[in-house]
Coordinates of N, CA and C in Angstrom, one line a residue:
V18 N 162.0 47.1 -114.8 CA 163.4 46.3 -115.0 C 162.9 44.9 -115.8
A19 N 163.7 45.0 -116.6 CA 163.5 43.6 -117.9 C 165.0 43.0 -117.9
A20 N 164.5 41.4 -117.3 CA 165.5 40.5 -117.7 C 165.4 39.3 -118.7
G21 N 166.5 39.0 -119.0 CA 166.4 37.4 -119.3 C 167.6 36.8 -118.7
V22 N 167.1 35.1 -119.0 CA 168.6 34.2 -118.7 C 168.7 33.8 -119.6
L23 N 170.3 34.0 -120.1 CA 171.0 33.6 -121.3 C 171.7 32.7 -120.9
P24 N 172.7 31.9 -121.8 CA 173.3 30.7 -121.5 C 174.6 31.3 -120.5
G25 N 174.7 30.9 -119.1 CA 176.1 31.5 -118.6 C 176.0 32.8 -118.1
R26 N 174.9 33.8 -118.4 CA 174.8 34.9 -117.6 C 173.3 35.5 -117.8
I27 N 173.0 36.5 -117.0 CA 171.9 37.1 -116.8 C 171.7 38.5 -117.3
V28 N 170.8 38.8 -118.3 CA 170.9 40.5 -118.6 C 169.8 40.8 -117.8
I29 N 170.1 42.3 -117.2 CA 169.0 43.1 -116.7 C 169.0 44.3 -117.3
S30 N 168.2 44.8 -117.9 CA 168.0 45.9 -118.3 C 166.6 46.9 -117.6
N31 N 167.0 48.1 -117.6 CA 165.7 49.0 -116.9 C 165.4 50.4 -117.3
G32 N 165.8 50.5 -119.0 CA 165.2 51.1 -119.8 C 166.0 52.2 -120.1
R33 N 167.3 52.2 -119.3 CA 168.6 52.8 -119.3 C 170.2 52.5 -119.7
R34 N 170.0 51.1 -118.8 CA 171.2 50.4 -118.5 C 171.2 49.2 -118.6
A35 N 172.2 48.2 -119.4 CA 171.7 46.8 -119.4 C 173.1 46.0 -118.7
F36 N 173.1 45.1 -117.9 CA 174.3 44.5 -117.3 C 174.1 43.1 -117.7
A37 N 175.1 42.7 -117.8 CA 175.0 41.0 -117.9 C 175.5 40.7 -116.7
I38 N 175.5 39.5 -116.1 CA 175.7 39.1 -115.0 C 176.1 37.7 -114.9
S39 N 177.3 37.5 -114.4 CA 177.7 35.8 -114.8 C 176.6 34.6 -113.4
E40 N 176.3 34.1 -114.6 CA 175.4 32.9 -113.8 C 175.9 32.0 -112.6
Q41 N 177.1 32.0 -112.9 CA 178.1 31.1 -111.8 C 178.5 32.1 -110.1
D42 N 178.9 33.3 -110.3 CA 179.2 33.7 -109.1 C 178.7 35.5 -109.3
G43 N 177.6 35.5 -110.2 CA 177.1 37.0 -109.8 C 177.9 38.3 -110.4
S44 N 179.0 37.9 -111.0 CA 180.2 39.2 -111.2 C 179.4 39.6 -112.3
V45 N 179.8 41.2 -112.6 CA 179.2 42.0 -113.5 C 180.4 41.5 -114.9
L46 N 179.7 41.2 -115.9 CA 180.7 40.6 -116.9 C 180.5 42.0 -118.2
W47 N 179.6 42.8 -118.4 CA 179.7 43.8 -118.8 C 178.4 44.7 -118.7
Q48 N 178.2 46.0 -119.0 CA 177.3 46.9 -118.8 C 177.2 47.9 -119.9
M49 N 176.0 48.4 -119.9 CA 176.0 49.4 -121.3 C 174.8 50.3 -121.3
S50 N 174.8 51.4 -122.1 CA 173.9 52.5 -121.8 C 173.1 52.2 -123.4
T51 N 171.5 52.9 -123.1 CA 170.9 52.8 -124.1 C 169.6 53.8 -123.9
Q52 N 169.1 54.7 -124.9 CA 168.3 55.6 -124.8 C 167.3 54.5 -124.7
E53 N 166.4 53.4 -125.2 CA 165.5 52.7 -125.2 C 165.9 51.3 -125.1
M54 N 165.2 50.9 -124.1 CA 165.3 49.1 -123.8 C 164.5 48.3 -123.7
G55 N 164.3 47.4 -124.4 CA 163.1 46.3 -123.6 C 163.4 45.0 -123.1
P56 N 162.7 43.9 -122.9 CA 163.4 42.4 -122.6 C 164.5 42.2 -123.1
A57 N 165.3 41.4 -122.7 CA 166.3 40.8 -123.6 C 166.0 39.4 -123.8
I58 N 166.4 39.0 -124.8 CA 165.9 37.5 -125.5 C 167.3 37.2 -126.1
D59 N 167.4 35.9 -125.7 CA 168.8 34.7 -126.1 C 168.3 34.4 -127.5
T60 N 169.7 34.8 -128.3 CA 169.6 34.3 -129.9 C 170.6 32.7 -130.1
P61 N 170.3 32.4 -130.8 CA 171.2 31.3 -131.2 C 172.7 31.3 -131.5
D62 N 172.9 32.5 -131.9 CA 174.8 32.3 -132.0 C 175.1 32.9 -130.6
G63 N 174.6 32.9 -129.4 CA 175.0 33.2 -128.5 C 175.0 34.4 -127.6
G64 N 174.5 35.6 -128.5 CA 174.3 37.0 -128.6 C 172.8 37.0 -127.7
F65 N 172.2 38.1 -127.8 CA 171.2 38.5 -127.5 C 170.3 39.3 -128.2
A66 N 169.3 39.9 -128.1 CA 168.2 41.1 -128.6 C 167.2 41.4 -127.6
L67 N 167.3 43.1 -127.6 CA 166.5 44.0 -127.0 C 165.2 44.2 -127.8
V68 N 163.9 44.2 -127.7 CA 162.8 44.1 -128.4 C 161.8 45.0 -127.5
R69 N 161.1 46.1 -128.1 CA 160.1 46.6 -127.8 C 159.0 46.1 -129.0
E70 N 158.0 47.1 -129.0 CA 156.8 46.8 -129.6 C 157.1 48.0 -131.1
N71 N 158.4 48.2 -131.2 CA 158.7 48.8 -132.4 C 159.9 48.6 -133.1
Y72 N 160.9 48.2 -132.7 CA 162.3 47.8 -132.5 C 162.9 46.6 -131.9
V73 N 163.9 46.3 -132.7 CA 164.7 45.1 -132.6 C 166.1 45.3 -132.3
I74 N 167.4 45.3 -131.3 CA 168.5 45.7 -131.6 C 169.0 44.4 -131.2
K75 N 169.8 43.6 -132.0 CA 170.6 42.6 -131.6 C 172.1 43.0 -131.2
F76 N 172.5 42.4 -130.4 CA 174.1 42.3 -129.7 C 174.4 41.5 -129.9
D77 N 175.8 41.2 -130.0 CA 176.7 39.6 -130.3 C 176.8 39.2 -128.9
S78 N 177.8 38.3 -128.4 CA 177.6 37.5 -127.2 C 178.8 38.4 -126.4
Q79 N 179.7 40.1 -127.1 CA 180.5 40.8 -126.3 C 179.4 41.9 -126.0
A80 N 178.5 41.9 -126.3 CA 177.1 42.7 -126.1 C 177.6 44.1 -127.3
K81 N 178.5 43.9 -128.4 CA 178.4 44.7 -129.4 C 177.4 44.7 -129.9
K82 N 176.9 45.7 -130.4 CA 175.2 46.1 -131.4 C 175.9 45.7 -132.8
A83 N 175.0 44.4 -133.0 CA 175.4 43.7 -134.6 C 174.2 44.7 -135.4
W84 N 173.3 44.9 -135.4 CA 172.1 45.6 -136.0 C 170.9 46.2 -135.1
Q85 N 170.1 46.9 -135.7 CA 168.9 47.6 -135.8 C 167.9 47.4 -136.5
V86 N 166.7 47.2 -136.2 CA 165.6 47.5 -137.1 C 164.4 47.9 -136.4
T87 N 164.2 49.3 -136.9 CA 163.3 50.1 -136.0 C 161.6 50.5 -136.8
F88 N 160.8 50.4 -136.7 CA 159.5 50.8 -137.0 C 158.5 51.9 -136.6
E89 N 158.1 52.3 -137.8 CA 157.2 53.5 -137.5 C 155.9 53.7 -136.2
N90 N 155.5 52.1 -136.6 CA 154.1 51.7 -136.1 C 154.7 50.7 -134.9
S91 N 153.4 50.7 -133.8 CA 153.8 49.5 -132.9 C 153.1 48.0 -132.9
Y92 N 154.0 47.1 -132.9 CA 153.4 45.9 -133.4 C 153.5 45.2 -132.2
W93 N 153.0 43.6 -132.4 CA 153.2 42.5 -131.7 C 154.3 42.0 -132.3
M94 N 155.3 41.4 -131.3 CA 156.7 40.7 -131.9 C 156.7 39.4 -131.2
W95 N 157.1 38.7 -131.6 CA 157.4 37.0 -131.2 C 158.7 36.5 -131.9
P96 N 160.0 36.5 -131.3 CA 161.3 35.9 -131.7 C 161.2 34.2 -131.8
T97 N 161.8 34.0 -133.0 CA 161.6 32.4 -133.5 C 163.3 31.5 -132.7
P98 N 163.0 30.4 -132.3 CA 164.2 29.6 -132.1 C 165.5 30.0 -133.0
K99 N 165.3 30.4 -134.1 CA 166.2 30.6 -135.2 C 167.0 32.0 -135.4
G100 N 166.4 32.7 -134.2 CA 167.1 34.2 -134.1 C 166.1 35.2 -135.1
E101 N 165.2 34.6 -135.7 CA 164.6 35.7 -136.3 C 162.7 36.4 -135.6
F102 N 162.4 37.1 -135.8 CA 161.5 38.1 -135.3 C 160.1 38.2 -136.3
Y103 N 159.3 38.3 -135.7 CA 157.8 38.4 -136.4 C 157.2 39.3 -135.8
F104 N 157.0 40.3 -136.4 CA 156.0 41.9 -136.1 C 154.8 41.7 -136.8
A105 N 153.9 41.8 -135.9 CA 152.4 42.1 -136.4 C 151.6 42.9 -136.1
R106 N 150.4 43.4 -136.7 CA 149.4 44.7 -136.1 C 148.4 44.5 -137.1
A107 N 147.2 45.0 -136.5 CA 146.3 45.3 -137.4 C 146.1 47.2 -137.6
F108 N 145.8 47.0 -138.9 CA 146.4 48.7 -139.4 C 145.0 49.0 -140.3
L109 N 144.8 50.3 -140.4 CA 143.6 51.2 -140.7 C 144.2 51.1 -142.2
Y110 N 142.7 51.2 -143.3 CA 143.2 51.3 -144.6 C 141.8 51.9 -144.9
A111 N 142.3 52.9 -146.1 CA 140.8 53.6 -146.6 C 140.2 52.8 -148.0
D112 N 139.0 52.8 -148.2 CA 138.6 52.1 -149.6 C 138.5 53.0 -150.4
T113 N 139.6 53.3 -151.2 CA 139.8 54.4 -152.2 C 138.4 54.5 -153.3
G114 N 138.4 53.2 -153.4 CA 137.0 52.8 -154.8 C 136.0 53.2 -154.3
S115 N 135.7 53.3 -153.2 CA 134.3 54.3 -152.3 C 134.1 55.6 -152.7
I116 N 133.1 56.1 -153.1 CA 133.3 57.5 -153.1 C 133.0 58.0 -151.6
Y117 N 132.7 57.1 -150.4 CA 132.9 57.6 -149.3 C 134.0 57.3 -148.3
M118 N 134.9 56.8 -149.3 CA 136.1 56.2 -148.6 C 136.0 55.7 -147.4
P119 N 135.4 54.8 -146.8 CA 135.2 54.4 -145.6 C 136.6 53.5 -144.8
I120 N 136.6 53.6 -143.8 CA 138.2 52.9 -143.1 C 137.6 51.8 -142.6
Y121 N 138.4 50.4 -143.2 CA 138.8 49.4 -142.3 C 139.9 48.9 -142.0
T122 N 140.1 47.5 -141.4 CA 141.1 47.0 -141.2 C 141.4 45.7 -141.3
D123 N 143.0 45.8 -141.8 CA 143.5 44.4 -142.2 C 144.9 44.0 -141.3
I124 N 145.4 42.8 -141.6 CA 146.4 42.6 -140.6 C 148.1 42.7 -141.4
E125 N 148.7 43.3 -140.5 CA 150.1 43.2 -141.6 C 150.9 42.8 -140.7
V126 N 152.2 41.8 -141.3 CA 152.7 41.2 -140.5 C 154.7 41.5 -141.6
V127 N 155.4 41.5 -140.7 CA 156.5 41.7 -141.2 C 157.7 40.9 -140.3
K128 N 158.4 39.7 -141.4 CA 159.4 39.1 -140.8 C 161.1 39.7 -140.8
V129 N 161.6 39.6 -139.7 CA 163.0 40.0 -139.9 C 164.0 39.0 -139.4
N130 N 164.9 38.6 -140.7 CA 165.8 37.7 -140.6 C 167.0 37.4 -139.3
A131 N 167.8 36.6 -139.2 CA 168.7 36.8 -138.3 C 169.7 37.9 -138.5
A132 N 169.8 38.1 -139.5 CA 170.9 39.2 -140.3 C 170.0 40.6 -140.1
G133 N 168.6 40.7 -139.2 CA 168.6 42.1 -139.3 C 167.8 42.4 -140.8
K134 N 167.8 41.7 -141.4 CA 167.0 42.4 -142.9 C 165.7 42.0 -143.0
I135 N 164.8 42.6 -143.4 CA 163.6 42.2 -143.6 C 163.2 41.5 -144.7
A136 N 162.9 40.3 -144.3 CA 162.7 39.4 -145.2 C 161.2 39.4 -146.0
W137 N 160.6 39.9 -145.5 CA 159.4 39.9 -146.1 C 158.5 41.0 -145.2
H138 N 157.4 41.2 -146.2 CA 156.2 42.7 -145.3 C 154.9 42.4 -146.3
K139 N 154.3 41.9 -145.3 CA 152.6 41.5 -146.1 C 151.3 41.8 -145.3
T140 N 150.5 42.0 -146.1 CA 149.1 42.1 -145.1 C 148.0 41.4 -145.8
Y141 N 147.4 41.2 -144.8 CA 146.2 40.1 -145.2 C 144.8 40.4 -144.7
G142 N 143.6 39.6 -145.2 CA 142.5 40.1 -145.0 C 141.4 39.5 -145.5
K143 N 140.7 39.2 -145.2 CA 139.5 38.2 -145.6 C 139.2 38.6 -147.0
S144 N 138.8 39.8 -147.0 CA 137.7 40.6 -148.2 C 138.1 41.7 -147.9
M145 N 137.6 42.9 -149.2 CA 137.6 44.3 -148.9 C 136.2 44.8 -148.1
G146 N 136.5 45.8 -147.2 CA 135.2 46.1 -146.4 C 135.0 45.4 -145.4
D147 N 135.4 44.1 -145.1 CA 135.5 43.6 -143.5 C 136.8 44.3 -142.6
D148 N 136.6 44.3 -141.6 CA 137.0 44.6 -140.3 C 137.9 43.0 -139.8
E149 N 139.4 43.1 -139.5 CA 140.1 42.1 -139.1 C 140.8 42.8 -137.5
T150 N 141.0 42.1 -136.7 CA 141.7 42.7 -135.6 C 142.8 41.0 -135.1
L151 N 143.7 42.1 -134.5 CA 144.8 40.6 -133.9 C 144.9 40.7 -132.4
D152 N 144.8 39.4 -132.2 CA 144.6 39.3 -130.6 C 145.9 38.2 -130.3
A153 N 146.2 37.4 -130.7 CA 147.2 36.1 -130.7 C 148.4 36.2 -131.8
M154 N 149.3 35.6 -131.7 CA 150.0 35.1 -132.5 C 151.3 34.4 -131.7
I155 N 152.1 33.3 -132.7 CA 153.2 32.2 -131.9 C 154.0 31.9 -133.1
P156 N 154.7 31.9 -133.3 CA 155.8 31.2 -133.8 C 155.6 29.8 -134.0
T157 N 155.7 29.1 -135.1 CA 155.4 27.8 -135.7 C 156.5 26.8 -135.5
Q158 N 156.4 25.5 -135.7 CA 157.3 24.9 -135.4 C 158.1 24.6 -136.9
D159 N 157.5 24.9 -138.1 CA 158.3 24.8 -139.6 C 158.5 26.2 -140.1
G160 N 158.7 27.2 -138.7 CA 159.4 28.3 -139.4 C 158.3 29.7 -139.7
G161 N 157.1 29.5 -139.4 CA 156.3 29.9 -139.9 C 155.7 30.6 -138.7
V162 N 154.1 30.9 -138.7 CA 153.7 32.0 -137.9 C 152.3 31.7 -137.9
L163 N 151.7 32.0 -136.5 CA 150.1 31.5 -136.2 C 149.4 32.7 -135.8
L164 N 148.5 33.2 -136.3 CA 147.9 34.6 -135.9 C 146.5 34.1 -135.5
A165 N 145.6 34.9 -134.9 CA 145.0 34.5 -134.7 C 143.8 36.0 -134.5
G166 N 142.6 36.3 -134.7 CA 142.0 37.3 -134.1 C 140.2 37.3 -134.2
T167 N 139.8 38.9 -134.6 CA 138.6 38.3 -135.0 C 138.1 39.0 -136.2
H168 N 137.0 38.5 -136.9 CA 136.9 39.0 -138.0 C 135.0 39.5 -138.1
Y169 N 135.1 40.9 -138.4 CA 133.6 41.4 -138.8 C 133.4 41.9 -140.0
G170 N 132.6 41.0 -140.3 CA 132.1 41.0 -142.3 C 131.0 42.1 -142.2
I171 N 130.7 42.8 -143.7 CA 129.8 43.8 -143.8 C 128.7 42.7 -143.7
G172 N 127.5 43.9 -143.2 CA 126.1 43.1 -142.9 C 126.1 42.5 -141.4
E173 N 127.3 42.1 -141.0 CA 127.4 41.4 -140.0 C 127.0 42.0 -138.6
V174 N 125.5 42.6 -138.4 CA 125.3 43.1 -136.9 C 125.5 42.6 -135.5
G175 N 126.5 43.2 -135.0 CA 126.5 43.0 -133.5 C 127.1 41.5 -133.2
E176 N 127.8 40.9 -134.3 CA 128.5 39.6 -134.4 C 130.0 39.3 -135.2
T177 N 130.8 39.2 -134.1 CA 132.2 38.7 -134.5 C 132.8 37.3 -134.9
D178 N 133.6 36.8 -135.4 CA 134.2 35.4 -135.5 C 135.4 35.6 -135.3
I179 N 135.8 34.4 -134.9 CA 137.3 34.1 -134.8 C 138.2 33.9 -135.7
W180 N 138.9 34.6 -136.3 CA 139.7 34.2 -137.7 C 141.1 33.9 -137.2
V181 N 141.4 32.6 -138.1 CA 143.0 32.0 -137.8 C 143.4 31.9 -139.1
L182 N 144.8 32.4 -139.0 CA 145.7 32.2 -139.8 C 147.1 31.4 -139.9
K183 N 147.4 30.5 -140.7 CA 148.7 30.2 -140.4 C 149.3 30.2 -142.0
L184 N 150.6 30.9 -141.5 CA 151.5 31.7 -142.6 C 153.0 30.9 -142.6
S185 N 153.3 30.6 -143.8 CA 154.6 30.1 -144.1 C 155.7 30.6 -143.7
A186 N 157.2 30.3 -143.6 CA 158.2 31.0 -143.3 C 158.8 32.2 -144.2
G187 N 157.6 32.0 -145.2 CA 158.0 33.0 -146.7 C 156.9 33.5 -146.4
G188 N 155.7 33.5 -145.8 CA 154.8 34.5 -145.9 C 153.6 34.4 -146.5
G189 N 153.7 33.0 -146.8 CA 152.9 32.4 -147.5 C 151.3 32.2 -147.0
L190 N 150.4 32.1 -147.4 CA 149.2 31.7 -146.9 C 148.9 30.1 -146.6
S191 N 149.5 29.4 -145.7 CA 149.0 28.0 -145.4 C 147.8 27.8 -145.5
W192 N 147.0 28.2 -145.0 CA 145.4 27.8 -144.4 C 144.9 28.9 -143.3
Q193 N 143.4 29.2 -143.7 CA 143.3 30.1 -142.9 C 141.4 29.2 -142.3
A194 N 141.4 30.0 -141.2 CA 139.9 29.5 -140.8 C 139.1 29.8 -139.9
T195 N 137.9 30.1 -139.9 CA 136.7 30.8 -139.2 C 136.1 29.9 -138.2
L196 N 136.4 30.5 -136.7 CA 135.2 29.7 -135.8 C 133.9 30.8 -135.6
S197 N 132.8 30.2 -135.6 CA 131.6 30.7 -135.1 C 130.7 30.2 -134.3
G198 N 130.5 31.2 -132.8 CA 129.9 30.7 -132.2 C 128.6 31.4 -132.1
K199 N 128.1 31.7 -130.7 CA 126.9 32.0 -130.6 C 126.4 33.7 -130.9
W200 N 127.3 34.4 -130.6 CA 127.5 35.8 -130.8 C 128.6 36.3 -131.0
W201 N 129.2 36.7 -129.4 CA 130.7 37.8 -129.9 C 131.4 36.5 -129.6
D202 N 132.9 36.4 -130.6 CA 133.5 35.6 -130.3 C 134.9 36.3 -130.3
N203 N 136.0 35.9 -129.5 CA 137.3 36.5 -129.5 C 137.8 35.2 -128.8
V204 N 139.5 35.2 -129.7 CA 140.2 34.5 -129.2 C 141.4 35.0 -127.9
Y205 N 142.0 34.2 -127.4 CA 143.0 35.0 -126.1 C 144.2 34.3 -126.4
R206 N 144.5 32.8 -126.2 CA 145.6 32.1 -126.5 C 145.4 30.8 -127.7
L207 N 147.1 31.1 -128.2 CA 147.4 29.6 -129.1 C 148.2 29.1 -128.3
A208 N 148.2 27.7 -128.9 CA 149.6 26.9 -128.6 C 149.5 25.8 -129.4
Q209 N 150.9 25.2 -129.7 CA 151.0 24.1 -131.0 C 151.5 22.8 -130.2
S210 N 151.0 21.6 -130.1 CA 151.4 20.4 -129.7 C 152.9 20.0 -130.2
P211 N 153.3 19.1 -129.6 CA 154.5 18.6 -130.3 C 154.9 17.7 -131.3
N212 N 153.3 17.2 -132.0 CA 152.9 16.6 -133.1 C 152.5 17.7 -134.3
G213 N 152.5 19.2 -134.0 CA 152.2 20.0 -134.7 C 151.0 20.4 -135.0
E214 N 150.3 20.2 -134.2 CA 149.0 20.3 -134.3 C 148.3 21.7 -133.3
Y215 N 147.3 22.3 -133.5 CA 147.3 23.8 -132.9 C 146.2 23.8 -131.9
F216 N 146.2 24.6 -131.1 CA 144.9 24.7 -129.9 C 144.7 26.3 -129.9
I217 N 143.6 26.6 -130.0 CA 143.0 27.9 -129.7 C 142.0 28.0 -128.7
A218 N 142.2 29.2 -127.9 CA 141.3 29.2 -126.5 C 140.7 30.6 -126.8
G219 N 139.3 30.9 -126.6 CA 139.0 32.3 -126.8 C 137.4 31.8 -125.7
Y220 N 136.2 33.2 -126.1 CA 135.2 32.4 -125.7 C 134.3 33.3 -126.9
T221 N 133.0 32.7 -126.4 CA 131.7 32.9 -127.3 C 130.8 33.6 -126.7
G222 N 129.9 34.8 -127.1 CA 129.2 35.2 -126.1 C 128.0 34.4 -126.5
V223 N 127.5 33.9 -125.4 CA 125.7 33.7 -125.3 C 124.7 34.4 -125.2
E224 N 124.8 35.6 -124.9 CA 124.0 36.7 -124.7 C 124.7 37.9 -124.4
I225 N 124.4 39.0 -124.3 CA 124.9 40.6 -124.5 C 126.3 40.2 -123.5
A226 N 125.4 39.7 -122.3 CA 126.6 40.0 -121.3 C 127.2 38.7 -120.5
E227 N 126.7 37.6 -121.2 CA 127.1 36.3 -120.8 C 128.0 35.8 -122.0
H228 N 129.2 34.7 -121.4 CA 130.2 34.2 -122.2 C 130.3 32.6 -121.9
E229 N 130.7 32.0 -122.7 CA 131.2 30.6 -122.5 C 132.8 30.7 -123.2
V230 N 133.4 29.5 -122.8 CA 134.8 29.6 -122.8 C 134.9 28.5 -124.2
L231 N 135.6 29.1 -125.2 CA 135.5 28.0 -126.3 C 137.1 27.7 -126.6
V232 N 137.2 26.4 -127.1 CA 138.2 25.9 -127.4 C 138.5 25.2 -128.8
A233 N 139.1 24.9 -129.4 CA 139.3 24.7 -130.7 C 140.4 23.8 -130.7
K234 N 140.6 22.7 -131.7 CA 141.9 22.0 -132.3 C 141.6 21.8 -133.3
F235 N 143.0 22.2 -134.0 CA 143.3 22.1 -135.6 C 144.3 21.2 -135.8
K236 N 144.2 20.5 -137.0 CA 145.0 19.5 -137.2 C 146.1 20.3 -138.2
T237 N 147.5 19.4 -138.4 CA 148.5 20.6 -139.0 C 148.4 21.4 -140.7
N238 N 147.0 20.5 -141.1 CA 146.7 21.2 -142.6 C 145.7 22.2 -142.5
G239 N 145.2 22.4 -141.2 CA 144.5 23.3 -141.0 C 143.0 22.9 -140.6
A240 N 142.7 21.7 -140.8 CA 141.4 21.2 -140.7 C 140.6 20.9 -139.4
L241 N 140.0 21.4 -139.2 CA 139.2 21.4 -137.4 C 138.8 20.1 -137.3
A242 N 139.7 20.0 -136.2 CA 139.4 18.5 -135.3 C 138.2 18.5 -134.4
W243 N 138.0 19.6 -133.5 CA 137.0 19.7 -132.9 C 136.7 21.1 -132.4
Q244 N 135.8 21.7 -131.6 CA 135.5 22.4 -130.9 C 134.7 22.5 -130.0
K245 N 134.8 23.1 -129.2 CA 134.0 22.7 -127.5 C 134.1 24.1 -127.0
T246 N 132.7 24.3 -126.2 CA 132.1 25.2 -125.7 C 131.9 24.4 -124.2
L247 N 132.8 25.3 -123.1 CA 132.5 25.1 -121.7 C 131.9 26.3 -120.9
S248 N 130.9 26.0 -120.2 CA 129.7 26.7 -119.8 C 130.2 26.8 -118.3
D249 N 129.8 28.2 -117.7 CA 130.1 28.2 -116.3 C 131.3 28.1 -115.9
Y250 N 132.4 28.6 -116.9 CA 133.8 28.6 -116.3 C 134.3 30.2 -116.4
G251 N 133.4 31.2 -116.4 CA 133.8 32.5 -116.5 C 134.6 33.4 -117.5
R252 N 135.2 34.3 -117.3 CA 135.8 35.0 -118.9 C 136.9 34.7 -118.8
L253 N 137.3 34.2 -120.2 CA 139.0 33.7 -120.5 C 139.6 34.8 -120.2
D254 N 139.5 35.8 -120.1 CA 140.4 36.9 -119.9 C 140.8 36.8 -118.4
E255 N 140.0 35.9 -117.7 CA 140.6 35.7 -116.4 C 141.8 34.6 -116.3
I256 N 142.1 33.9 -117.4 CA 142.3 33.0 -117.5 C 144.0 33.1 -118.0
A257 N 145.1 32.8 -117.4 CA 146.4 33.3 -117.8 C 146.9 32.8 -119.1
G258 N 146.7 31.6 -119.1 CA 147.2 30.7 -120.3 C 146.8 29.7 -121.1
L259 N 147.2 28.9 -121.8 CA 146.9 28.0 -122.4 C 148.2 27.0 -122.6
V260 N 148.0 25.9 -122.1 CA 149.7 25.1 -122.1 C 149.2 23.7 -122.6
Q261 N 149.7 23.2 -123.6 CA 149.4 21.9 -124.5 C 150.3 20.8 -123.3
G262 N 149.4 19.9 -122.6 CA 150.8 19.1 -122.2 C 151.0 17.9 -122.9
K263 N 152.1 17.1 -122.2 CA 152.5 15.8 -123.0 C 151.8 14.8 -122.5

């Protein structure tokens, strides 16, 4: 069962039906059925959207279907305060310029605007032959998106780095950065402060089976403000989130 608290009502879905319940007295305002359904997300026009990893269905305030966008593949998905949606994933591609046609991975990002149209669809990678994964994503205050994952370069045996990308609202690459620790590096959480700066939290391996928490701060232009490691704090996959306080 998925639920979303929208202005004046609560939308509850269970994969087959959705109900809107009045926030004031609990009465059923409307109900609907659909074959596939995900969590309900509020949209700025008073409507809502039902989302999953490969689609978004937009409804108006009266639960009338406005539009639907469906993808063949599964994505990470994040809504924006403007009613837009970012979908991103790591995807496989073959190097057709090589006689052996090796397989590598890059990052694919799709932006769907508030009208249900694909605003842009782009791919990102550091260089041919490198592998990139996607591990975290958040929309940013300027309408863009911040993504982070791991980068594994050609000839780098047993090591990964954290790769951070800041995209503009139009899909342009605003900046990118790499965080290198002692061994294996992975990212788990992203956050943006009210003044627009960015925080990255992950872990870095100091030995094959030992890890330290890795935390970094980036300025709005992508410059690294600081990078710290915290020892004896356990694996970061045991930490629930990263919250930037006031």
